[in-house]
Coordinates of C-alpha atoms and ligand atoms in Angstrom, one line a residue:
M1 CA 44.1 -0.3 31.7
A2 CA 43.6 -2.8 29.0
E3 CA 45.0 -5.8 27.2
G4 CA 48.1 -4.0 26.0
I5 CA 49.5 -4.0 29.6
A6 CA 49.4 -7.8 29.7
T7 CA 50.8 -8.8 26.3
A8 CA 54.3 -8.6 27.9
S9 CA 53.1 -11.2 30.4
G10 CA 52.6 -13.5 27.5
I11 CA 48.8 -13.4 27.4
P12 CA 47.6 -13.1 23.8
D13 CA 45.5 -10.1 23.1
F14 CA 42.2 -10.1 21.2
R15 CA 42.6 -7.7 18.4
G16 CA 46.3 -7.6 17.6
P17 CA 47.7 -9.3 14.5
E18 CA 48.4 -12.4 16.5
G19 CA 45.4 -11.9 18.8
L20 CA 42.8 -14.5 19.7
Y21 CA 40.4 -13.5 17.0
N22 CA 42.8 -13.7 14.1
T23 CA 44.3 -17.0 15.3
L24 CA 40.8 -18.5 15.7
K25 CA 39.8 -17.5 12.2
T26 CA 43.0 -19.0 10.7
Q27 CA 42.6 -22.2 12.7
L28 CA 38.9 -22.6 11.8
A29 CA 39.7 -22.1 8.1
Q30 CA 42.1 -25.1 8.3
D31 CA 39.9 -27.2 10.6
P32 CA 36.2 -26.4 10.8
G33 CA 35.9 -29.2 13.4
L34 CA 38.1 -27.3 15.9
L35 CA 35.2 -26.2 18.0
T36 CA 32.1 -28.1 19.1
A37 CA 29.8 -26.0 17.0
T38 CA 27.2 -26.3 14.2
P39 CA 28.3 -25.3 10.6
A40 CA 26.0 -22.2 11.0
Q41 CA 27.8 -21.2 14.2
I42 CA 31.2 -21.7 12.7
K43 CA 30.2 -19.6 9.7
K44 CA 29.1 -16.8 11.9
I45 CA 32.3 -16.9 14.0
M46 CA 34.4 -16.9 10.7
E47 CA 32.5 -13.8 9.5
T48 CA 32.7 -12.0 12.9
P49 CA 35.2 -13.6 15.2
I50 CA 33.9 -11.6 18.3
Y51 CA 30.7 -13.6 17.9
V52 CA 32.6 -16.4 19.7
F53 CA 32.0 -14.4 22.9
D54 CA 28.4 -13.3 22.1
C55 CA 25.7 -14.0 24.7
D56 CA 23.3 -15.4 22.1
L57 CA 25.9 -18.0 21.0
Y58 CA 26.6 -18.8 24.7
R59 CA 22.9 -19.5 25.3
E60 CA 22.7 -21.7 22.2
N61 CA 25.9 -23.6 22.9
P62 CA 27.9 -22.9 26.1
V63 CA 30.7 -25.4 25.4
I64 CA 32.3 -23.1 22.8
Y65 CA 33.1 -20.6 25.5
N66 CA 34.9 -23.2 27.6
E67 CA 36.8 -24.5 24.5
V68 CA 38.1 -21.1 23.4
R69 CA 38.8 -19.9 27.0
L70 CA 40.4 -23.1 28.2
A71 CA 44.0 -21.9 27.7
L72 CA 43.4 -18.7 29.7
I73 CA 41.4 -20.5 32.4
L74 CA 44.1 -23.2 32.9
G75 CA 47.0 -20.7 32.5
T76 CA 45.5 -18.3 35.0
F77 CA 44.9 -21.1 37.5
E78 CA 48.4 -22.4 37.1
R79 CA 49.8 -18.9 37.4
K80 CA 51.5 -19.2 34.1
W81 CA 51.7 -15.5 33.6
K82 CA 53.1 -12.8 35.9
P83 CA 52.3 -9.1 36.2
T84 CA 54.4 -6.5 34.3
I85 CA 55.8 -3.1 35.4
A86 CA 52.5 -1.6 34.1
H87 CA 50.5 -3.7 36.6
Y88 CA 52.7 -2.3 39.4
F89 CA 52.4 1.3 38.4
P90 CA 49.0 1.7 40.2
V91 CA 50.5 -0.1 43.2
L92 CA 53.2 2.6 43.5
L93 CA 50.5 5.3 43.1
H94 CA 48.5 3.7 45.9
M95 CA 51.6 3.6 48.1
K96 CA 52.1 7.3 47.6
G97 CA 48.4 8.0 48.4
K98 CA 47.6 9.1 44.8
L99 CA 45.5 6.3 43.5
L100 CA 41.8 6.9 43.1
Q101 CA 40.8 3.8 41.0
V102 CA 42.1 1.3 38.5
V103 CA 39.5 0.6 35.8
S104 CA 40.6 -2.6 34.1
M105 CA 39.3 -4.1 30.8
N106 CA 41.4 -7.2 31.3
I107 CA 39.9 -10.5 32.6
D108 CA 43.1 -12.3 33.5
G109 CA 43.1 -11.4 37.2
L110 CA 46.7 -10.3 37.1
L111 CA 45.8 -7.0 38.9
D112 CA 44.5 -9.2 41.8
R113 CA 48.1 -10.4 42.4
V114 CA 50.0 -7.1 42.8
G115 CA 48.7 -6.2 46.3
L116 CA 46.1 -3.6 45.5
P117 CA 43.1 -3.4 47.8
P118 CA 40.2 -5.1 45.9
D119 CA 38.0 -2.0 46.0
K120 CA 40.6 -0.1 44.0
I121 CA 40.1 -2.4 41.0
L122 CA 37.0 -2.2 38.8
D123 CA 37.0 -5.1 36.4
V124 CA 34.8 -3.7 33.6
H125 CA 34.7 -6.9 31.6
G126 CA 34.7 -9.3 34.5
N127 CA 37.4 -11.6 35.8
I128 CA 38.2 -15.2 34.7
T129 CA 38.9 -16.3 38.3
R130 CA 35.3 -15.5 39.5
V131 CA 32.9 -18.2 38.5
A132 CA 29.1 -18.2 38.7
C133 CA 26.0 -19.5 37.1
E134 CA 24.6 -17.2 34.4
S135 CA 21.1 -18.4 35.2
C136 CA 20.8 -18.4 39.0
G137 CA 24.0 -16.6 40.1
A138 CA 25.3 -19.5 42.3
E139 CA 29.0 -19.1 42.7
M140 CA 31.6 -21.8 42.1
D141 CA 35.1 -22.0 43.5
F142 CA 37.6 -21.3 40.8
A143 CA 39.6 -24.5 41.6
D144 CA 36.4 -26.7 41.4
F145 CA 35.5 -25.0 38.1
V146 CA 39.0 -25.7 36.7
N147 CA 38.7 -29.4 37.6
E148 CA 35.3 -29.6 35.8
V149 CA 36.6 -27.7 32.8
K150 CA 39.6 -30.1 32.5
E151 CA 37.3 -33.1 32.8
K152 CA 34.6 -31.9 30.4
T153 CA 36.3 -29.7 27.8
R154 CA 38.1 -30.9 24.7
N155 CA 41.5 -29.2 24.7
I156 CA 41.6 -27.4 21.3
Y157 CA 45.1 -26.1 22.1
D158 CA 46.5 -29.5 23.0
P159 CA 44.3 -32.4 21.5
A160 CA 46.4 -35.0 23.4
D161 CA 45.1 -33.6 26.6
G162 CA 41.6 -33.9 28.0
P163 CA 38.4 -35.7 26.7
D164 CA 37.6 -36.3 23.1
K165 CA 34.2 -34.6 23.4
S166 CA 33.1 -31.4 25.2
T167 CA 30.2 -31.5 27.5
P168 CA 28.7 -28.5 29.4
I169 CA 29.3 -27.7 33.0
K170 CA 26.1 -27.8 35.0
C171 CA 25.2 -25.6 37.9
R172 CA 25.1 -27.5 41.2
R173 CA 22.1 -25.4 42.3
C174 CA 19.8 -25.0 39.3
G175 CA 21.2 -27.7 37.0
N176 CA 21.5 -25.4 34.0
A177 CA 24.5 -25.7 31.8
T178 CA 25.4 -22.0 32.3
V179 CA 28.3 -22.0 34.7
K180 CA 31.2 -19.8 33.5
P181 CA 33.7 -17.3 34.6
R182 CA 32.1 -13.9 35.2
T183 CA 33.5 -12.4 32.1
V184 CA 31.2 -10.0 30.2
L185 CA 29.9 -11.5 27.0
F186 CA 29.0 -9.3 24.0
G187 CA 25.4 -8.3 24.4
S188 CA 25.2 -8.8 28.1
N189 CA 25.4 -6.3 31.0
L190 CA 28.5 -4.9 32.6
P191 CA 29.1 -5.5 36.3
K192 CA 26.6 -3.5 38.4
E193 CA 29.4 -1.5 39.9
F194 CA 30.4 0.0 36.6
D195 CA 28.0 3.0 36.6
P196 CA 28.2 4.0 40.2
V197 CA 31.9 3.7 40.5
T198 CA 32.8 5.4 37.2
K199 CA 30.3 8.2 37.8
Q200 CA 31.8 8.8 41.2
V201 CA 35.6 8.6 40.5
M202 CA 36.0 9.8 37.0
P203 CA 35.0 13.5 37.6
K204 CA 37.3 13.5 40.7
A205 CA 40.5 12.4 38.9
D206 CA 43.0 15.1 38.1
L207 CA 45.3 12.7 36.2
L208 CA 44.1 9.8 34.0
F209 CA 46.3 7.2 32.4
V210 CA 44.7 5.3 29.5
A211 CA 47.1 2.3 28.9
G212 CA 47.2 -0.5 26.4
T213 CA 43.8 -0.1 24.8
S214 CA 42.6 0.5 21.3
L215 CA 39.8 2.5 22.8
Q216 CA 37.4 0.6 20.5
V217 CA 35.2 -1.0 23.1
Y218 CA 32.1 0.8 24.4
P219 CA 31.4 1.9 27.1
A220 CA 34.9 1.7 28.6
N221 CA 36.1 4.1 25.8
T222 CA 33.7 6.8 27.1
L223 CA 35.5 7.0 30.5
P224 CA 38.2 9.5 29.4
G225 CA 35.5 11.9 28.4
M226 CA 34.0 11.7 31.9
T227 CA 37.0 13.3 33.6
S228 CA 36.8 17.0 34.4
K229 CA 37.9 19.7 31.9
N230 CA 41.0 20.4 33.8
A231 CA 42.1 16.8 34.3
K232 CA 45.3 15.7 32.5
R233 CA 44.9 12.6 30.3
V234 CA 47.8 10.5 29.2
V235 CA 47.5 7.8 26.6
V236 CA 50.1 5.1 26.8
N237 CA 50.1 2.8 23.8
A238 CA 52.2 1.3 21.0
V239 CA 50.1 3.3 18.5
D240 CA 48.2 6.6 18.9
V241 CA 44.6 6.1 19.7
G242 CA 41.7 8.2 20.8
E243 CA 42.0 11.1 18.5
E244 CA 38.5 10.6 17.2
L245 CA 37.1 10.4 20.8
G246 CA 37.4 14.2 21.1
F247 CA 39.3 14.7 24.3
D248 CA 42.8 16.4 24.8
Y249 CA 45.6 14.1 25.9
D250 CA 49.3 13.6 25.9
F251 CA 50.5 10.5 24.0
L252 CA 53.4 8.4 25.4
E253 CA 54.3 6.0 22.6
G254 CA 55.8 2.6 23.4
K255 CA 55.2 -0.7 25.0
C256 CA 53.3 -0.2 28.3
E257 CA 56.0 -1.8 30.5
E258 CA 58.7 0.4 28.9
V259 CA 56.8 3.7 29.2
F260 CA 55.8 3.0 32.8
L261 CA 59.4 2.1 33.7
E262 CA 60.6 5.5 32.3
L263 CA 57.9 7.2 34.3
I264 CA 58.8 5.3 37.5
I265 CA 62.5 6.2 37.1
E266 CA 61.5 9.9 36.4
L267 CA 59.5 9.9 39.6
G268 CA 62.4 8.3 41.6
W269 CA 60.3 5.3 42.5
L270 CA 62.5 2.5 41.0
S271 CA 63.6 1.1 44.3
D272 CA 59.9 1.0 45.5
L273 CA 59.0 -0.9 42.3
E274 CA 61.8 -3.4 42.9
E275 CA 60.7 -3.9 46.4
V276 CA 57.0 -4.5 45.8
S277 CA 57.4 -6.6 42.7
R278 CA 60.2 -8.8 43.8
G279 CA 59.7 -12.4 42.5
N280 CA 56.4 -11.6 40.9
L281 CA 57.4 -9.7 37.8
T282 CA 57.3 -11.2 34.3
E283 CA 60.7 -11.9 32.7
S284 CA 60.6 -9.1 30.1
S285 CA 60.0 -6.6 32.8
V286 CA 62.8 -8.0 35.0
E287 CA 65.1 -7.8 32.0
L288 CA 64.1 -4.2 31.2
I289 CA 64.9 -3.0 34.7
R290 CA 68.2 -4.9 34.6
E291 CA 69.2 -3.2 31.3
R292 CA 68.0 0.2 32.4
K293 CA 70.1 0.0 35.6
L294 CA 73.2 -1.1 33.6
A295 CA 72.7 1.9 31.3
E296 CA 72.2 4.3 34.1
P297 CA 73.5 2.9 37.4
N298 CA 72.1 5.9 39.4
A299 CA 68.5 5.5 38.1
Ligands
LIG1 ZN1 22.4 -22.0 38.5

């Protein structure tokens, strides 16, 4: 599962037309002083926006990460976003004893809030709510980190809030300015569980859903190819992706929450969905269920 499952939660994606990279580029063009960065660093980010999450840039200047990530860090802490129907689909599979593994490329921690056992979730690109020092590995409580980030990071999203100047967050153990959420930067290693878990579960799967991803990011995009020859693969996305990756699949076109709702209704699991997600579902998903039930009262 990837960022497309969370756009309905209101979390901006990275690569879409209004995704983080495009927004950042537009804003930097208008205001090169937006980030605490050297002209050379700004130039590189403008040329290649994903450079903003590159491990070399982080080593040079760790405050840029906190500035760009501030909205997601604070929003996650304040529980600004709620899970969608797509986040609950694996919960229903788990309830029916059919879930092998969720492999998530999202860092927003929303899958931690739907009631899945932690070992069923593999966060390929890390998780914004788990904080540690990149130098010595010392962990920091998310709430403590949020307090420090608020105190030490200029709010580029709301300049009236927070300090005028950004300063780095220092590790309480080693003193290095390398404390950050354990999200995977470009050029750095994936979590150590990635290889053992994917090698173990992928060949065992007889059904694989690939949801809300552009399948552009290596190595997560190699996972569909690791399933057995007889496995069924279903791509759920707004646009067809994956043709060039060379595996057979069925394509279900649409927004993730809509497609998964149809599947859930088809499977006769709608009442289960309503029960497990009560009070914890994002507004658009609640609305979809309401509309769907009005259209088809017996669904
Ligand atoms: Zn440290």
